[in-house]
Coordinates of C-alpha atoms in Angstrom, one line a residue:
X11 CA 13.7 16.4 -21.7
X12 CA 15.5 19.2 -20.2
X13 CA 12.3 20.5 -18.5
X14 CA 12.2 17.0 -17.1
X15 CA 15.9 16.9 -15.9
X16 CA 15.6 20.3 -14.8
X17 CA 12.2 19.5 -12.6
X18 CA 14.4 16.2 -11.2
X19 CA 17.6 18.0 -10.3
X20 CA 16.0 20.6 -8.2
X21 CA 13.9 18.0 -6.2
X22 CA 16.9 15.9 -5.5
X23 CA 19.2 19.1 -4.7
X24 CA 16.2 20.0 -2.1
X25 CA 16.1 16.7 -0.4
X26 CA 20.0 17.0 0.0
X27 CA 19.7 20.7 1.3
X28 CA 17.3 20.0 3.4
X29 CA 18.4 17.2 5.1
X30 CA 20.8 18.5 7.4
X31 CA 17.8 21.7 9.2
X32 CA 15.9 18.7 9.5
X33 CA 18.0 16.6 11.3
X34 CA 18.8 19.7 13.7
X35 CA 15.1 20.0 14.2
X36 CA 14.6 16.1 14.7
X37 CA 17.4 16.6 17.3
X38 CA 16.1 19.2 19.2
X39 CA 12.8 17.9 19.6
X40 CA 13.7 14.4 20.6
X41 CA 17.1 14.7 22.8
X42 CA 19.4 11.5 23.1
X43 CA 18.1 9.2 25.6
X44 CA 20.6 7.6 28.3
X45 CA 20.2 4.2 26.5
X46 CA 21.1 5.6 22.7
X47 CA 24.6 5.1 21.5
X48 CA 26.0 8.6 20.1
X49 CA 26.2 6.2 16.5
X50 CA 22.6 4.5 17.2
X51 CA 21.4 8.1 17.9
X52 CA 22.6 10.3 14.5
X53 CA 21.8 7.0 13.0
X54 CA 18.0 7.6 13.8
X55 CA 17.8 10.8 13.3
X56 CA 19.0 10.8 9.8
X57 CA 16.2 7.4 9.0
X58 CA 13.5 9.9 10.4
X59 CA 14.3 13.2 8.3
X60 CA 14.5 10.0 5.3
X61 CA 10.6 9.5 6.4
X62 CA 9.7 13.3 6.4
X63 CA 12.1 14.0 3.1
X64 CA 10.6 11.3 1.4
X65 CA 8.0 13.7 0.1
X66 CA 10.0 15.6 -2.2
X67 CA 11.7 12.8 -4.0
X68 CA 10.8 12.3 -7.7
X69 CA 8.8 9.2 -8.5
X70 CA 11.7 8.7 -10.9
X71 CA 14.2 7.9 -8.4
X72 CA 16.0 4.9 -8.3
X73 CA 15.5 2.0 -6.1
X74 CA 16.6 -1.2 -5.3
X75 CA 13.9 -4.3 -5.0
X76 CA 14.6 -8.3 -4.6
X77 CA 12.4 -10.7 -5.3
X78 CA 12.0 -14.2 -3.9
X79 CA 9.6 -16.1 -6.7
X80 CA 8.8 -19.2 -8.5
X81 CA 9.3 -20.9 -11.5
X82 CA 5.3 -20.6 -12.6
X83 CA 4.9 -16.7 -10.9
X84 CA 8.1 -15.7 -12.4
X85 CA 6.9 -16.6 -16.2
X86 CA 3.8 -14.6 -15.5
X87 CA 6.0 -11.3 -13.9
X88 CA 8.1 -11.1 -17.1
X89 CA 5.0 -11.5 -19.9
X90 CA 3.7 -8.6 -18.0
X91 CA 6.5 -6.5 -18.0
X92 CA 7.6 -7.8 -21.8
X93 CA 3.7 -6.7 -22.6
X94 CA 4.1 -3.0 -20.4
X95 CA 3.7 0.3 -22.5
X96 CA 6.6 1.8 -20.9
X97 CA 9.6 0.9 -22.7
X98 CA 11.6 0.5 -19.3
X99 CA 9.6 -1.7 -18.1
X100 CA 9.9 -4.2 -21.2
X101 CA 13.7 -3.7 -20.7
X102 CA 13.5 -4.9 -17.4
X103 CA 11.4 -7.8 -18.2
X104 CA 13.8 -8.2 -21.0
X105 CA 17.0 -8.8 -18.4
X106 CA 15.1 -10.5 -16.2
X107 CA 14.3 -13.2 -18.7
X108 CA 17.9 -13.7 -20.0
X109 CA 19.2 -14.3 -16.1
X110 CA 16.2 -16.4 -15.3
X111 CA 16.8 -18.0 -18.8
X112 CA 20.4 -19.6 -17.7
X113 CA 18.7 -21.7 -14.4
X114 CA 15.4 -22.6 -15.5
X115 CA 15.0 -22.1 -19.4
X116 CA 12.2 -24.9 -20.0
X117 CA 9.6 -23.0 -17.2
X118 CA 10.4 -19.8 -19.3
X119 CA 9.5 -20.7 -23.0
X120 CA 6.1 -18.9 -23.1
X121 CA 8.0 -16.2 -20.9
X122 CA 7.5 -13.3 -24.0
X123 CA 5.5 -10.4 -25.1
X124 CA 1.4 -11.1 -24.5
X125 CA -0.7 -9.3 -27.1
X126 CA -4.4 -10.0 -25.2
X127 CA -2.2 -8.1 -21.7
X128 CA -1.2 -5.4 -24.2
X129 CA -4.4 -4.6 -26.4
X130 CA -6.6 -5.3 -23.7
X131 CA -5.1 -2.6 -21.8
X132 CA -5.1 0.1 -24.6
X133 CA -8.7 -1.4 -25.6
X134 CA -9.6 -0.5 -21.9
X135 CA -7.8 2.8 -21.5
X136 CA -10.1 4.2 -24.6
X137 CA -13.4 2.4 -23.5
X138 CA -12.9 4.5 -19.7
X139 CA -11.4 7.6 -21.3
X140 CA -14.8 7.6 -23.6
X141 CA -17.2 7.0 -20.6
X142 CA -15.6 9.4 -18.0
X143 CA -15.1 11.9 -20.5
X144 CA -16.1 15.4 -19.2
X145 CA -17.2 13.7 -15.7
X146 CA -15.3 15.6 -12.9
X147 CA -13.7 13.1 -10.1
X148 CA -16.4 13.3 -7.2
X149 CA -15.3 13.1 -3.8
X150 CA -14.4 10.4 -1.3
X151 CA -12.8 9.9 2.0
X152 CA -8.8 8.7 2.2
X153 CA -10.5 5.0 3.1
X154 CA -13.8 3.8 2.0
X155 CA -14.7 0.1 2.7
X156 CA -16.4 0.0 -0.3
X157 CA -17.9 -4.4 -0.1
X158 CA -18.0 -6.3 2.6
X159 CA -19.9 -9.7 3.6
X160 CA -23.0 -8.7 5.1
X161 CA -23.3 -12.1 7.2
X162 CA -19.7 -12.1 8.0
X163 CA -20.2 -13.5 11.6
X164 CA -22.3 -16.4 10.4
X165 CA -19.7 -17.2 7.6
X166 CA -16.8 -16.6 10.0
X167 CA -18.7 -19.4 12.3
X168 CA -19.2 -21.6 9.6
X169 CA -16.0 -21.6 8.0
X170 CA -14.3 -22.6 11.2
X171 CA -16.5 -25.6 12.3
X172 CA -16.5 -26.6 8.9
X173 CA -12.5 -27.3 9.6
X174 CA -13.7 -29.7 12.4
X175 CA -16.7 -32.0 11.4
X176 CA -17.5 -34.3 8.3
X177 CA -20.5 -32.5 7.0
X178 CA -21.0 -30.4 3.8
X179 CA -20.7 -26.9 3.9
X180 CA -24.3 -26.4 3.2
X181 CA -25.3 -28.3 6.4
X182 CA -22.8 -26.4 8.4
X183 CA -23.9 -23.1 7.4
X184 CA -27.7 -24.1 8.2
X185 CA -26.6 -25.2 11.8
X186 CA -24.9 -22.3 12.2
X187 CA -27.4 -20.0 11.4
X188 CA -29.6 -22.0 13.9
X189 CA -26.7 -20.9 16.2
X190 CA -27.8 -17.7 18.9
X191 CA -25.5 -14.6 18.3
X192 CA -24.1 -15.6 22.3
X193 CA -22.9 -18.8 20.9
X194 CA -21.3 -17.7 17.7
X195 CA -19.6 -14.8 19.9
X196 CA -18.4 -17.8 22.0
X197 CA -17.2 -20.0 19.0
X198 CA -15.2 -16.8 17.2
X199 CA -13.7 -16.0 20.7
X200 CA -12.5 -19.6 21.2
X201 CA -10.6 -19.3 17.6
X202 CA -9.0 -16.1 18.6
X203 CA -8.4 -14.8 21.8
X204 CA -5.9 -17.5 22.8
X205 CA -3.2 -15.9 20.3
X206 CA 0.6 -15.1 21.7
X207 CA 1.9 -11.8 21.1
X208 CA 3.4 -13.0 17.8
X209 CA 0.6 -15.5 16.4
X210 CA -1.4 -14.5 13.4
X211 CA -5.1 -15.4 13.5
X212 CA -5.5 -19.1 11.6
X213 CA -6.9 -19.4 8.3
X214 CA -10.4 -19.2 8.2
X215 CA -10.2 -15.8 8.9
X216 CA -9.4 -16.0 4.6
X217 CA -12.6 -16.4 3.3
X218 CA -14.1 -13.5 4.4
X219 CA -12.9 -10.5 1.9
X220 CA -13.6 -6.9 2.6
X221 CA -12.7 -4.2 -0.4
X222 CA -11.8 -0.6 -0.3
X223 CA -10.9 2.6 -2.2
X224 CA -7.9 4.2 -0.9
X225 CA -6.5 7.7 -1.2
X226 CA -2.9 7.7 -0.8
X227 CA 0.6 9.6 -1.2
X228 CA 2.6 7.5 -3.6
X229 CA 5.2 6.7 -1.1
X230 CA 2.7 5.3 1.1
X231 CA 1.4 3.7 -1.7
X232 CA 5.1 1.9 -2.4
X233 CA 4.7 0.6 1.1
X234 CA 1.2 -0.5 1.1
X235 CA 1.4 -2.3 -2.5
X236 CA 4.3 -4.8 -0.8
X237 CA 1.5 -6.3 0.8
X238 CA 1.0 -8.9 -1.6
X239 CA -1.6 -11.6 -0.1
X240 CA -4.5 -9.3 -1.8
X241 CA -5.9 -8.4 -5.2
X242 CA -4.7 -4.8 -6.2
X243 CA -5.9 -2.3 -9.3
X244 CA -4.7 1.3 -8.7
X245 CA -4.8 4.1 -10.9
X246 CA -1.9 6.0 -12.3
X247 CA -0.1 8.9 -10.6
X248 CA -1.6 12.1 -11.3
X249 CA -1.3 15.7 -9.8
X250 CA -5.5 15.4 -9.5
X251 CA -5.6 14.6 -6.2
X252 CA -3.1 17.0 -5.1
X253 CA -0.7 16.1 -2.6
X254 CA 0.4 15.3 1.3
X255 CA 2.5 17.2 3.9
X256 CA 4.0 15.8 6.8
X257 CA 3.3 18.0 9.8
X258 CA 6.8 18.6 10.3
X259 CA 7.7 20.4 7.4
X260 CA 5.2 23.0 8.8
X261 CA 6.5 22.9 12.1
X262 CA 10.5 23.1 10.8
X263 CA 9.6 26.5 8.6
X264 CA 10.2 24.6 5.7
X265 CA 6.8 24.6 3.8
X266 CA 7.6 27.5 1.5
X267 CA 10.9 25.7 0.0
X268 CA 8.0 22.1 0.4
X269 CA 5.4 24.3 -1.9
X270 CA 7.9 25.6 -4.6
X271 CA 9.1 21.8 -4.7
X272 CA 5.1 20.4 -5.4
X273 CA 4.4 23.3 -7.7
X274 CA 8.1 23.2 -10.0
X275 CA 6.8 19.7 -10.3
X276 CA 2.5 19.8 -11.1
X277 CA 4.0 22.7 -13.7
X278 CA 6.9 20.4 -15.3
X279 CA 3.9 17.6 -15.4
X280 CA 0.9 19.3 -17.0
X281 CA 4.0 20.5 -19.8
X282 CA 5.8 17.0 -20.8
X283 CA 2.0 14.9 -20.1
X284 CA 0.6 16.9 -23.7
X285 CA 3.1 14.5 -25.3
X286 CA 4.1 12.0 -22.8
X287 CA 0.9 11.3 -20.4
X288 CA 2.2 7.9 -19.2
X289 CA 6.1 9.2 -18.7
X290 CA 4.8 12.4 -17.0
X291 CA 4.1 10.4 -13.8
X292 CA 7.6 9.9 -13.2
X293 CA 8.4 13.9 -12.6
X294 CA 6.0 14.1 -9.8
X295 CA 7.3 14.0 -6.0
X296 CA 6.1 11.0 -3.6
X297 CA 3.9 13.7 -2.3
X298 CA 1.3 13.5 -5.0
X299 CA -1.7 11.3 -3.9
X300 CA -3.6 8.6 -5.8
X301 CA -6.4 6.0 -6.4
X302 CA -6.1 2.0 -5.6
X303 CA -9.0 -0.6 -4.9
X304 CA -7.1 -3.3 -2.4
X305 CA -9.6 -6.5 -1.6
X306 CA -8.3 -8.1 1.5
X307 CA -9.2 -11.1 3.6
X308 CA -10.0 -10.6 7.2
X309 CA -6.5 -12.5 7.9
X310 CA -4.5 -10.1 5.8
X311 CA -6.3 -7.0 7.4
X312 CA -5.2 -8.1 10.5
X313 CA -1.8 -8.9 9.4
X314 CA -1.8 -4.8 7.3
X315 CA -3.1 -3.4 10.4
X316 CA -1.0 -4.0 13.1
X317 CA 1.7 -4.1 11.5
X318 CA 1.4 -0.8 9.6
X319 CA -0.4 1.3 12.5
X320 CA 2.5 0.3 14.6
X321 CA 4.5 3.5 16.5
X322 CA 7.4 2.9 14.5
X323 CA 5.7 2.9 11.1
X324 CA 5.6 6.0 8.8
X325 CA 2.7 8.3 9.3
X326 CA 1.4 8.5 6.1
X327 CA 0.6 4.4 6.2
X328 CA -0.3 4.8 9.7
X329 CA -3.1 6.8 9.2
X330 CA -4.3 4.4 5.9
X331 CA -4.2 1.0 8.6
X332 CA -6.0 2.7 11.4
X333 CA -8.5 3.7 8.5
X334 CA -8.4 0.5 7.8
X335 CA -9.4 -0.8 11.4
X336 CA -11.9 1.6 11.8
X337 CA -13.6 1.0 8.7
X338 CA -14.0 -2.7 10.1
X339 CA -15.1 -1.8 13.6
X340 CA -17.6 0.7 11.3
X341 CA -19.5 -2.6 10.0
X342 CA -18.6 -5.6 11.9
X343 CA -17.0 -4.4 15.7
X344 CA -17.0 -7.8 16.8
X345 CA -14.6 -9.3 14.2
X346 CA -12.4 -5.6 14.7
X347 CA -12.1 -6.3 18.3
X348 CA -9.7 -9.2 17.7
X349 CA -7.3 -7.1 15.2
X350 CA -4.4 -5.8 17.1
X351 CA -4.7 -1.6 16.4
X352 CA -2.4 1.0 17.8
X353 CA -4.9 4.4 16.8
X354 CA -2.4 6.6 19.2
X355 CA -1.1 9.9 17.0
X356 CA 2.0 10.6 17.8
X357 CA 3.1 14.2 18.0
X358 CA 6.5 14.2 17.9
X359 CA 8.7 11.6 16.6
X360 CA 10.1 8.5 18.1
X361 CA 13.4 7.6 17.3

């Protein structure tokens, strides 16, 4: 415990030191512009050292999160988190019940601990523990598009003329693949290219689904997993993979105080995960990378993509989207022409 508080108070008392050099160096590399407010100025400058701090913080540290969810998705949230092995997530799931409990108590009856969510998960952690055992973790890139529809045009066809006739699927897909590849160029670009600034592509785009293994810092991975419209399964936080540094910690001087900050903390985790593997994560810095398998529809990538390779948006998520793209463009360039990609890398920060 006091290894762990320890570890915690000098990653917090880092970010807090650091945060003013930063700041300076954030200033002098992107001056005021005649249009910023003195207040809108300091104001951005302190959000950007936020994004390069970020890094340092502890996984343990607190955060704020609200949650807009129904009656049926809300019974399902709580078993989960009643049926968690951490015992902090069981006492959330415990509160949240007894609030949701005083506006909707008949949706919540079955709202308790699950034992096929719990014993399936131990039952699965021992069946992969006993197959990987001894098997080092090979390599990979940050992004691999790991499945993908092979026949996605033809399926992209179909699935929008099927919106607009009578006929069976079947018989739509048959005409379709009667169709010449100029004529099913013709019938995608009709469905997209008259989109606004603001439109997102319209639904059909959903039925294609394209799955990939990603490599990520768990900060970016905190900003990735909000993206909800697709099926998630990562892997727990781990010093494995080692870790990420923002450029500009090199470029301030400041990787030596960065590297003692990553080390403190891979130390105080291989100590406390002998007893406590699961609560180990929690000592670790957003730095630290990990595993997750995301399956998205073609709609959703587009949605991930331009929003999250945007100039505004944090580089570590910046470089997962354009990933992203270019795995697309990698295996089906005509659907990746029609998603909205910024693949600029900005050098210096825009505030």
């Amino acid at each position: 415990a006091r290894l762990y508080e320890d570890t915690c108070r000098f990653l917090l008392e880092t970010y807090t030191r650091l945060t003013e050099p930063v700041v300076a160096a954030i200033k002098h590399e992107a001056p005021r512009e005649e249009t910023q407010t003195d207040r809108g100025y300091e104001t951005a400058c302190l959000a950007k050292s936020c994004d390069i701090l970020r890094y340092v913080l502890p996984a343990a540290t607190l955060t704020n999160i609200g949650v807009t969810i129904n009656g049926r998705a809300l019974e399902h949230c709580i078993r989960k988190l009643l049926s968690h092995p951490l015992e902090e997530a069981r006492e959330v799931g415990a509160l949240m019940k007894t609030e949701a409990e005083k506006i909707i108590p008949t949706l919540l009856k079955y709202a308790d601990y699950n034992a096929y969510m719990a014993e399936t998960h131990q039952a699965m952690e021992s069946v992969a523990s006993r197959q990987f055992a001894g098997l080092p973790a090979g390599e990979a890139p940050d992004v691999s598009l790991v499945r993908y529809p092979e026949d996605a045009e033809e399926q992209l066809v179909a699935a929008i003329l099927y919106g607009y006739t009578g006929h069976p699927y079947r018989q739509v897909q048959e005409h379709v693949g009667r169709l010449s590849q100029e004529e099913r160029v013709r019938v995608i670009d009709d469905y997209l290219a008259r989109r606004g600034k603001h439109d997102q592509p319209l639904r059909a785009l959903e039925h294609l689904t394209y799955t990939f293994d990603i490599l990520v810092d768990f900060g970016a991975f905190r900003d990735i997993q909000r993206h909800r419209m697709c099926t998630q399964t990562p892997q727990e936080l781990g010093p494995s993979h080692g870790y990420s540094t923002p450029p500009e910690i090199a470029r301030y001087g400041l990787l030596p105080a960065y590297e003692e900050c990553m080390a403190r903390a891979q130390e105080a985790y291989e100590v406390i995960s002998l007893d406590f593997p699961r609560e180990a994560q929690y000592v670790l810095p957003l730095a630290f990378r990990k595993r997750m398998l995301l399956t998205w529809n073609l709609r959703e990538i587009h949605h991930f993509v331009q929003l999250r390779s945007a100039q505004q948006g944090h580089i570590s998520y910046r470089h997962i989207a354009q990933q992203v793209f270019k795995e697309v463009e990698r295996v089906h360039p005509l659907l990746a022409k029609y998603i909205r990609v910024d693949l600029t890398d900005y050098a210096l920060p825009r505030l």
